[in-house]
Coordinates of C-alpha atoms in Angstrom, one line a residue:
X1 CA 52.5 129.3 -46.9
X2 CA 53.7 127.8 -50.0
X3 CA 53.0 124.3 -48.9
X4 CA 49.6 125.6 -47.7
X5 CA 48.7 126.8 -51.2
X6 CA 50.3 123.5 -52.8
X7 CA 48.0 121.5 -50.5
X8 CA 44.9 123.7 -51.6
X9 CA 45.7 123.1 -55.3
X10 CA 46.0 119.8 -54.7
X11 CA 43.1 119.4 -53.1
X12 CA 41.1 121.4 -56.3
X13 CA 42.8 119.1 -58.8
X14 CA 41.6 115.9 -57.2
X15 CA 37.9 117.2 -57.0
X16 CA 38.5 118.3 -60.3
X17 CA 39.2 114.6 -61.3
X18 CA 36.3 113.3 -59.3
X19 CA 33.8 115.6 -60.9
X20 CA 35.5 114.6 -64.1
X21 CA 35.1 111.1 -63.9
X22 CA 31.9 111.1 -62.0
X23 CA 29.8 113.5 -64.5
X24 CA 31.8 111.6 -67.8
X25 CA 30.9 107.7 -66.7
X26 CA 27.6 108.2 -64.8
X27 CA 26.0 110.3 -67.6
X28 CA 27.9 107.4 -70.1
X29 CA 25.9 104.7 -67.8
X30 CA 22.3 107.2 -68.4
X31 CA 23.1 107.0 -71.8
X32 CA 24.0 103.1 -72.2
X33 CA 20.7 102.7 -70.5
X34 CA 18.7 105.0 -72.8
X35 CA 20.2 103.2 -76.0
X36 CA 19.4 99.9 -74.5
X37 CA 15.9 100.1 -73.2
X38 CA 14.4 103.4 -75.2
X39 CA 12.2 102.8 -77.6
X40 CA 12.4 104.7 -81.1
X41 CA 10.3 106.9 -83.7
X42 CA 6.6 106.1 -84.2
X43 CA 6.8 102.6 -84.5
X44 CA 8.8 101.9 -80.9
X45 CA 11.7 100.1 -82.2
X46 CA 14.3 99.1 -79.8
X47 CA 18.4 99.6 -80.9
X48 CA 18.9 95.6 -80.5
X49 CA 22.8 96.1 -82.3
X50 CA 24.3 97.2 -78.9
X51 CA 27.7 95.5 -80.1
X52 CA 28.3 98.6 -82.6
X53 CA 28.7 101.1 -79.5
X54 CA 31.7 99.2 -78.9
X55 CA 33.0 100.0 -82.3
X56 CA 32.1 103.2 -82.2
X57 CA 34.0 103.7 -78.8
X58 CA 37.0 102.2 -80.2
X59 CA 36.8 104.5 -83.4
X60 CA 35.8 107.6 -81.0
X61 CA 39.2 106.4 -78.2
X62 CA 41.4 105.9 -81.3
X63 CA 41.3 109.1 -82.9
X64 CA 41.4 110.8 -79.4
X65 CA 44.7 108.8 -78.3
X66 CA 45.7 109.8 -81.5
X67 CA 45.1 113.2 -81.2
X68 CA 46.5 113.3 -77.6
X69 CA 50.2 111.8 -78.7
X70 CA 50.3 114.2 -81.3
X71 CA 49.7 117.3 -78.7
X72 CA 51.1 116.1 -75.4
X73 CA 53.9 113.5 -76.6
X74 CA 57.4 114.4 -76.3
X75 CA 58.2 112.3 -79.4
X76 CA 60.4 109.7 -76.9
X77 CA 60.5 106.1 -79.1
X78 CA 60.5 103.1 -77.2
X79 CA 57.0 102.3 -76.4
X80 CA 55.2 98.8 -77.1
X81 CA 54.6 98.4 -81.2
X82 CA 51.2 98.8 -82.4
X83 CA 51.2 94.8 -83.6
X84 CA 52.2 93.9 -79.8
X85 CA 48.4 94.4 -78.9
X86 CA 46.6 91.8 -81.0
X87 CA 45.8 89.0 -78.8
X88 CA 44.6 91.9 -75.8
X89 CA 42.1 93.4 -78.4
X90 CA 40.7 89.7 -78.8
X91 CA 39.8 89.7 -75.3
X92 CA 39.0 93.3 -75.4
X93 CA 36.6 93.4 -78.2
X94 CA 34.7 90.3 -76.8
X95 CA 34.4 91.2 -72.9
X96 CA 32.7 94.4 -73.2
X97 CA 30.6 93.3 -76.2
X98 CA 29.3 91.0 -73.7
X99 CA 29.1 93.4 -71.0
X100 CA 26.5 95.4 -72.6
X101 CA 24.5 92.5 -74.4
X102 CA 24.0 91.7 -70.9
X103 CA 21.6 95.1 -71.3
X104 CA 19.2 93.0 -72.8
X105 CA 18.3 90.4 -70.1
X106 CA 19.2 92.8 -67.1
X107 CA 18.5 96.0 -65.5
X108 CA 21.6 97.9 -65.4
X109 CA 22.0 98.3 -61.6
X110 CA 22.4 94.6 -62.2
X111 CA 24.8 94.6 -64.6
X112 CA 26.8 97.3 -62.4
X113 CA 27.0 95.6 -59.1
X114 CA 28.0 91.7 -61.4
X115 CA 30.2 93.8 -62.8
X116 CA 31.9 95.1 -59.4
X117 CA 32.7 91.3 -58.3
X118 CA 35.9 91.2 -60.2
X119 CA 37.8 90.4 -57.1
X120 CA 35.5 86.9 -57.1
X121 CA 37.1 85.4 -60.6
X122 CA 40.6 86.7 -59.5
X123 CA 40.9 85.5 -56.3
X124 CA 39.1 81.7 -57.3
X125 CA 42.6 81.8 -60.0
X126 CA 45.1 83.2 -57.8
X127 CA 43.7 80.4 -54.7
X128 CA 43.0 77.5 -57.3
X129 CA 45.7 78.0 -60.6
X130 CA 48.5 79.7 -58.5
X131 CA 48.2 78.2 -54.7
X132 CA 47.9 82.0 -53.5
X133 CA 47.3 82.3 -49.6
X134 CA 44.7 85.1 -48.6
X135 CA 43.8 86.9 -45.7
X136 CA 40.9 86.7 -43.6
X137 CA 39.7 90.1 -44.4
X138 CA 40.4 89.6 -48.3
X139 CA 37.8 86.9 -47.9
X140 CA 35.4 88.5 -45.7
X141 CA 35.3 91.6 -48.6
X142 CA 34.9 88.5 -51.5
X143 CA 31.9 87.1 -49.6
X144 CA 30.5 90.4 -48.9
X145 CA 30.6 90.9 -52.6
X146 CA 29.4 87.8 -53.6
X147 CA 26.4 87.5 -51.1
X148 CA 25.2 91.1 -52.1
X149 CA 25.6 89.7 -55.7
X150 CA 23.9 86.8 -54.9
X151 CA 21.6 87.9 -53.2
X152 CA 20.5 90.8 -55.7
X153 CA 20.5 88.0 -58.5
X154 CA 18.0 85.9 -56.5
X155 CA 15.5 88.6 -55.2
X156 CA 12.7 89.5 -57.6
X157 CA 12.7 92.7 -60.1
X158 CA 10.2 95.0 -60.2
X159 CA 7.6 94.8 -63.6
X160 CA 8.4 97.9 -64.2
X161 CA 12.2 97.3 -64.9
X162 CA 11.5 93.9 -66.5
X163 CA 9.5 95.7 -69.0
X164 CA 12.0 98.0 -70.3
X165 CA 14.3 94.6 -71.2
X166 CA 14.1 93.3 -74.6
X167 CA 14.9 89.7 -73.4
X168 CA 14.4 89.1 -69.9
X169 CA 16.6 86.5 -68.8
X170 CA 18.8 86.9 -65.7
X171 CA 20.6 83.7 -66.3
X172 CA 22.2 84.5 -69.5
X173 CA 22.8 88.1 -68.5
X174 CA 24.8 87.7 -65.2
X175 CA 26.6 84.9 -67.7
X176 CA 27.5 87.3 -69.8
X177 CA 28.3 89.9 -67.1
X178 CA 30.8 87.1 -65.8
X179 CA 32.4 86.4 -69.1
X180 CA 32.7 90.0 -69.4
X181 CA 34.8 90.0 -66.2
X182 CA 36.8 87.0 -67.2
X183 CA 37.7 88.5 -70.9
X184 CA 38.6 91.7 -68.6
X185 CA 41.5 90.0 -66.4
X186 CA 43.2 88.2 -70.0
X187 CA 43.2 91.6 -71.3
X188 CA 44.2 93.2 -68.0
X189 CA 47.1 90.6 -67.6
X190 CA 48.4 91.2 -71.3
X191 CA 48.1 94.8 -70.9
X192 CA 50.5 94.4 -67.7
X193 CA 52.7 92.1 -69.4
X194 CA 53.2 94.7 -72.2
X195 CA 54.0 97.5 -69.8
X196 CA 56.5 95.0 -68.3
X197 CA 58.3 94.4 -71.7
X198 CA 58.4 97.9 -73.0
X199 CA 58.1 100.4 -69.9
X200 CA 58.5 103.4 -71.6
X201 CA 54.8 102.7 -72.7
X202 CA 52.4 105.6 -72.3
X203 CA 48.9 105.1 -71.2
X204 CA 47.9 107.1 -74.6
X205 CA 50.4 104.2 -76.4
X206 CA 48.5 101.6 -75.1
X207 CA 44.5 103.3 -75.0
X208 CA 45.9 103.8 -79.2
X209 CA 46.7 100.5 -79.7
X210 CA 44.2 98.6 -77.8
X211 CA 41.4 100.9 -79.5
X212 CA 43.1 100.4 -83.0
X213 CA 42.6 96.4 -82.9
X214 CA 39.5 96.7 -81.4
X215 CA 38.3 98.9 -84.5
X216 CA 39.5 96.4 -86.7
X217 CA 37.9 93.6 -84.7
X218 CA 34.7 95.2 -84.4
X219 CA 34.7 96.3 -88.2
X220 CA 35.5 92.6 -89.3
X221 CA 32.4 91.6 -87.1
X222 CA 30.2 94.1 -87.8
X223 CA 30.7 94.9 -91.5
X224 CA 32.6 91.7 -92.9
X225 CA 29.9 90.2 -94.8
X226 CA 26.5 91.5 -96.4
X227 CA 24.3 90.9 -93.8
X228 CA 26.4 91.6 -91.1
X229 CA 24.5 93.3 -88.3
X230 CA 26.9 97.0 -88.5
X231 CA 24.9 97.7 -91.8
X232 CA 21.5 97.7 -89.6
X233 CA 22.9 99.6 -87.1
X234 CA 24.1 102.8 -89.2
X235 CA 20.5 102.4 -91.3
X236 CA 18.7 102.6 -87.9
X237 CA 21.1 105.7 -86.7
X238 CA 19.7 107.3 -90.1
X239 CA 16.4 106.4 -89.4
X240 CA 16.5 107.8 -85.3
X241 CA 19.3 110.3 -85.6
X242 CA 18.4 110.8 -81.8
X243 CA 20.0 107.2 -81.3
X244 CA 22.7 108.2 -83.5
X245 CA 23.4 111.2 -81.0
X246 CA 23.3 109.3 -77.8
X247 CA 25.8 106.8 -79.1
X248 CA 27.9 109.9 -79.9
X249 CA 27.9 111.1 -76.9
X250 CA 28.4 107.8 -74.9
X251 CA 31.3 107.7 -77.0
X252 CA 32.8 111.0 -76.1
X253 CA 32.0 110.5 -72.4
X254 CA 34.3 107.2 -72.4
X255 CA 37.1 109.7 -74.0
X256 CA 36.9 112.0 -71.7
X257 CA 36.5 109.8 -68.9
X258 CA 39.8 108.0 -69.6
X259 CA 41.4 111.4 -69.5
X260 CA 40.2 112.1 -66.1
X261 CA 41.5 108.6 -65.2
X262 CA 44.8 109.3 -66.7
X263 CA 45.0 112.3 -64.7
X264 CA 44.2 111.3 -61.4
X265 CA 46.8 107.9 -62.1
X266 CA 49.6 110.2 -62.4
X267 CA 48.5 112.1 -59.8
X268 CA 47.0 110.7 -57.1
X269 CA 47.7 106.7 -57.8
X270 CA 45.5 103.9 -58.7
X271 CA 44.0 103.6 -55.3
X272 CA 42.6 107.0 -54.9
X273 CA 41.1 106.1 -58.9
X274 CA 39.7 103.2 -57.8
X275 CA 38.0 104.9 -54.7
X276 CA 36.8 107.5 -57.1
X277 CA 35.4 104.9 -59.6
X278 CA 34.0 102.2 -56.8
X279 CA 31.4 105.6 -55.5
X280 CA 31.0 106.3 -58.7
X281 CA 29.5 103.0 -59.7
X282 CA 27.0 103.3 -56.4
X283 CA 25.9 106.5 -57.3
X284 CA 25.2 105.2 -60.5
X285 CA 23.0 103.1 -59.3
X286 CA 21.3 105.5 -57.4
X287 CA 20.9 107.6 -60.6
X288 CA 19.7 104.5 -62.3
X289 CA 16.9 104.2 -59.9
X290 CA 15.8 107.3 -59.5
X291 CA 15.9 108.7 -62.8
X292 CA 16.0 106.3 -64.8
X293 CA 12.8 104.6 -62.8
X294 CA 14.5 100.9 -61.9
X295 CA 12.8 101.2 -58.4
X296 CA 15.0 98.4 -55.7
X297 CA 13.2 97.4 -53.0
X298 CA 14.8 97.3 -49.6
X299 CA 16.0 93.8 -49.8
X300 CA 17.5 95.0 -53.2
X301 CA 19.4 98.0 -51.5
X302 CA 20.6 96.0 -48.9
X303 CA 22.4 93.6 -51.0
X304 CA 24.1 97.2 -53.4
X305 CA 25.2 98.2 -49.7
X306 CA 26.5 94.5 -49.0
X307 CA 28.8 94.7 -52.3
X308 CA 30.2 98.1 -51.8
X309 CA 30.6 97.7 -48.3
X310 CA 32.9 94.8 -49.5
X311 CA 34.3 96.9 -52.4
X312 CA 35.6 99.6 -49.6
X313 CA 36.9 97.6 -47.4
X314 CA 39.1 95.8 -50.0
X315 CA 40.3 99.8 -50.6
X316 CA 40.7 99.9 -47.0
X317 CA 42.9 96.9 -47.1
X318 CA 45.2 98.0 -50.0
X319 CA 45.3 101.7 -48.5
X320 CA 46.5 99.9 -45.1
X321 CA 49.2 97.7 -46.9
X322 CA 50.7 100.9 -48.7
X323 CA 51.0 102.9 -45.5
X324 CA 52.7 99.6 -44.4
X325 CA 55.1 99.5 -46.9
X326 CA 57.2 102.9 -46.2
X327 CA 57.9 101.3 -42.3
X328 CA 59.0 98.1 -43.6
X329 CA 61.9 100.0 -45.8
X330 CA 63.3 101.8 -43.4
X331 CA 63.5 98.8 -41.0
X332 CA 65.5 97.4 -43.6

C-alpha cells in the first residue's frame, strides 16, 4: 500500500509540473506574441524595442534566484563565483535578443518550430569539428526536423499573419532564429563547463548569475548612452501601461516557468523535461493558430507534424539508450 500511494503522489507531482510549465511558457509565448504584433493606444503604435523584455526578464529571474537562495539554500559555499559567468552572459544576452527580433519578420509558429532544430547546428559540429559518428536513426530525426523546417520556411504565409509583422522578411528572421540557436549551444557548453569545475553549483547559483550579467549587459545596451533605445521603451510603457503589464507578466511566467523546470529536473530527469517542453512547444503552436489567428494551411501542419515527429523520436532514442544503460552495468 505504501508504494501504491508513493506511486499516486508521484504521479500528481509530475502533472503538477506539466501543468506548471505548460500554462507558465504557453501563456509566456501569447504574451510575446501580443507585445510583438499588437498594436497600441489611439494612434496604433507597435512596441518595436523587443530587446528590453530581455532585460526585464533578467532583472525579473535575478531577483527571483535571489529570493529563492535566500529561502531554500542551505547556506553550503562552494558554488561557481558570480564573475565565473561573464563570457556565458555574452552569449546569453545576444541569442535570445535575436530570438525575439526574429518577431518582427516571422510569425511565431515560425519562430517556434526554427527554434526546435537545435539538434541540426549540434550535430553539423559534433560530425564536422569533432569527427562524431551518428546513428541512422539520429539522422533520420535531424532530417525530419530539417525538412519540416524547410519545408515550413518555403511554403507561403497567410496575409493575414504577414500583416500583423512589422517587417516581413523570412530570410533575416529564420537568420536570426539560427543565430539564436548557435549563441544558445556557446552558452549551453559554458554553462556545462562551469558545473564541471564547481559541482556543488545550484541551478538557482547559476539562473543568479547568468541573469545578473545579463542585466548588466542589457543595461549597458539599452541605457548606455542618450539615445539608447531602453529610454523609448520605458517612455512607451508610460504611455501604454497595458504594454507595460504584458511585459510584466511575460516576465513572471519565465520565473515561474524555470521553477517548474527545476522541479521536474530533480525529480523526474531532463528527459521527462524535455518531453514536457517538446508538447509544449506544439501546443503552442496550436494556441498560436487558433487564438492568436496565424491560420496554417495543411501543407503548413504537415511540415509542424514532420518536426515534432522528429523531436520525439530523438526522446525516443535517448529514453531507449538510458533503459540500456542499467543492463550494460550489471554485465560488467
Amino acid at each position: 500500500m505504501e508504494s501504491h500511494g508513493a506511486g499516486i503522489r508521484r504521479v500528481m507531482v509530475l502533472a503538477f509540473c506539466v501543468a506548471g510549465i505548460w500554462s507558465a511558457y504557453i501563456y509566456q509565448g501569447v504574451l510575446q506574441e501580443t507585445v510583438s504584433t499588437k498594436r497600441f493606444g489611439p494612434n496604433n503604435e507597435r512596441f518595436e524595442h523587443l530587446a528590453f523584455l530581455n532585460l526585464a526578464q533578467n532583472v525579473v529571474c535575478l531577483i527571483w534566484s535571489f529570493m529563492m537562495i535566500k529561502i531554500w539554500s542551505s547556506g553550503n559555499s562552494g558554488g561557481a563565483p558570480w564573475w565565473s559567468y561573464w563570457s556565458a552572459g555574452i552569449t546569453n544576452t545576444i541569442g535570445p535578443a535575436m530570438g525575439i527580433e526574429a518577431l518582427k519578420y516571422i510569425s511565431y509558429p515560425a519562430q517556434v518550430l526554427a527554434k526546435s532544430s537545435k539538434m541540426i547546428p549540434v550535430m553539423l559540429m559534433g560530425a564536422i569539428v569533432y569527427g562524431i559518428r551518428y546513428t541512422v536513426p539520429e539522422y533520420v530525426c535531424t532530417l525530419l526536423v530539417a525538412g519540416g523546417v524547410s519545408m515550413f520556411a518555403l511554403l507561403k504565409t497567410s496575409s493575414k499573419t504577414i500583416s500583423k509583422l512589422a517587417h516581413p522578411n523570412a530570410p533575416v528572421g529564420y537568420g536570426l532564429c539560427f543565430l539564436n540557436l548557435t549563441f544558445d549551444g556557446f552558452t549551453n557548453a559554458t554553462q556545462d563547463s562551469i558545473k564541471a569545475r564547481y559541482p556543488k553549483t545550484s541551478a538557482w547559483d547559476i539562473m543568479l548569475g547568468m541573469n545578473l550579467w545579463g542585466t548588466i549587459y542589457n543595461m549597458i545596451f539599452m541605457f548606455g548612452w542618450s539615445n539608447a533605445s531602453g529610454f523609448e521603451a520605458v517612455q512607451f510603457c508610460k504611455q501604454h501601461p497595458e504594454a507595460a503589464w504584458d511585459i510584466l507578466m511575460y516576465c513572471l511566467c519565465g520565473a515561474v516557468g524555470q521553477n517548474f523546470i527545476f522541479l521536474t529536473i530533480s525529480q523526474f530527469g531532463s528527459l521527462t523535461n524535455t518531453t514536457i517542453t517538446t508538447t509544449r512547444k506544439f501546443v503552442s503552436i496550436v494556441v498560436s493558430s487558433v487564438l492568436s489567428g496565424n491560420p496554417l494551411s495543411t501543407k503548413q501542419w504537415t511540415s509542424v507534424i514532420m518536426v515534432f515527429s522528429g523531436l520525439s523520436f530523438q526522446i525516443y532514442l535517448k529514453w531507449r539508450k538510458l533503459q540500456r544503460m542499467p543492463k550494460k552495468k550489471k554485465s560488467n
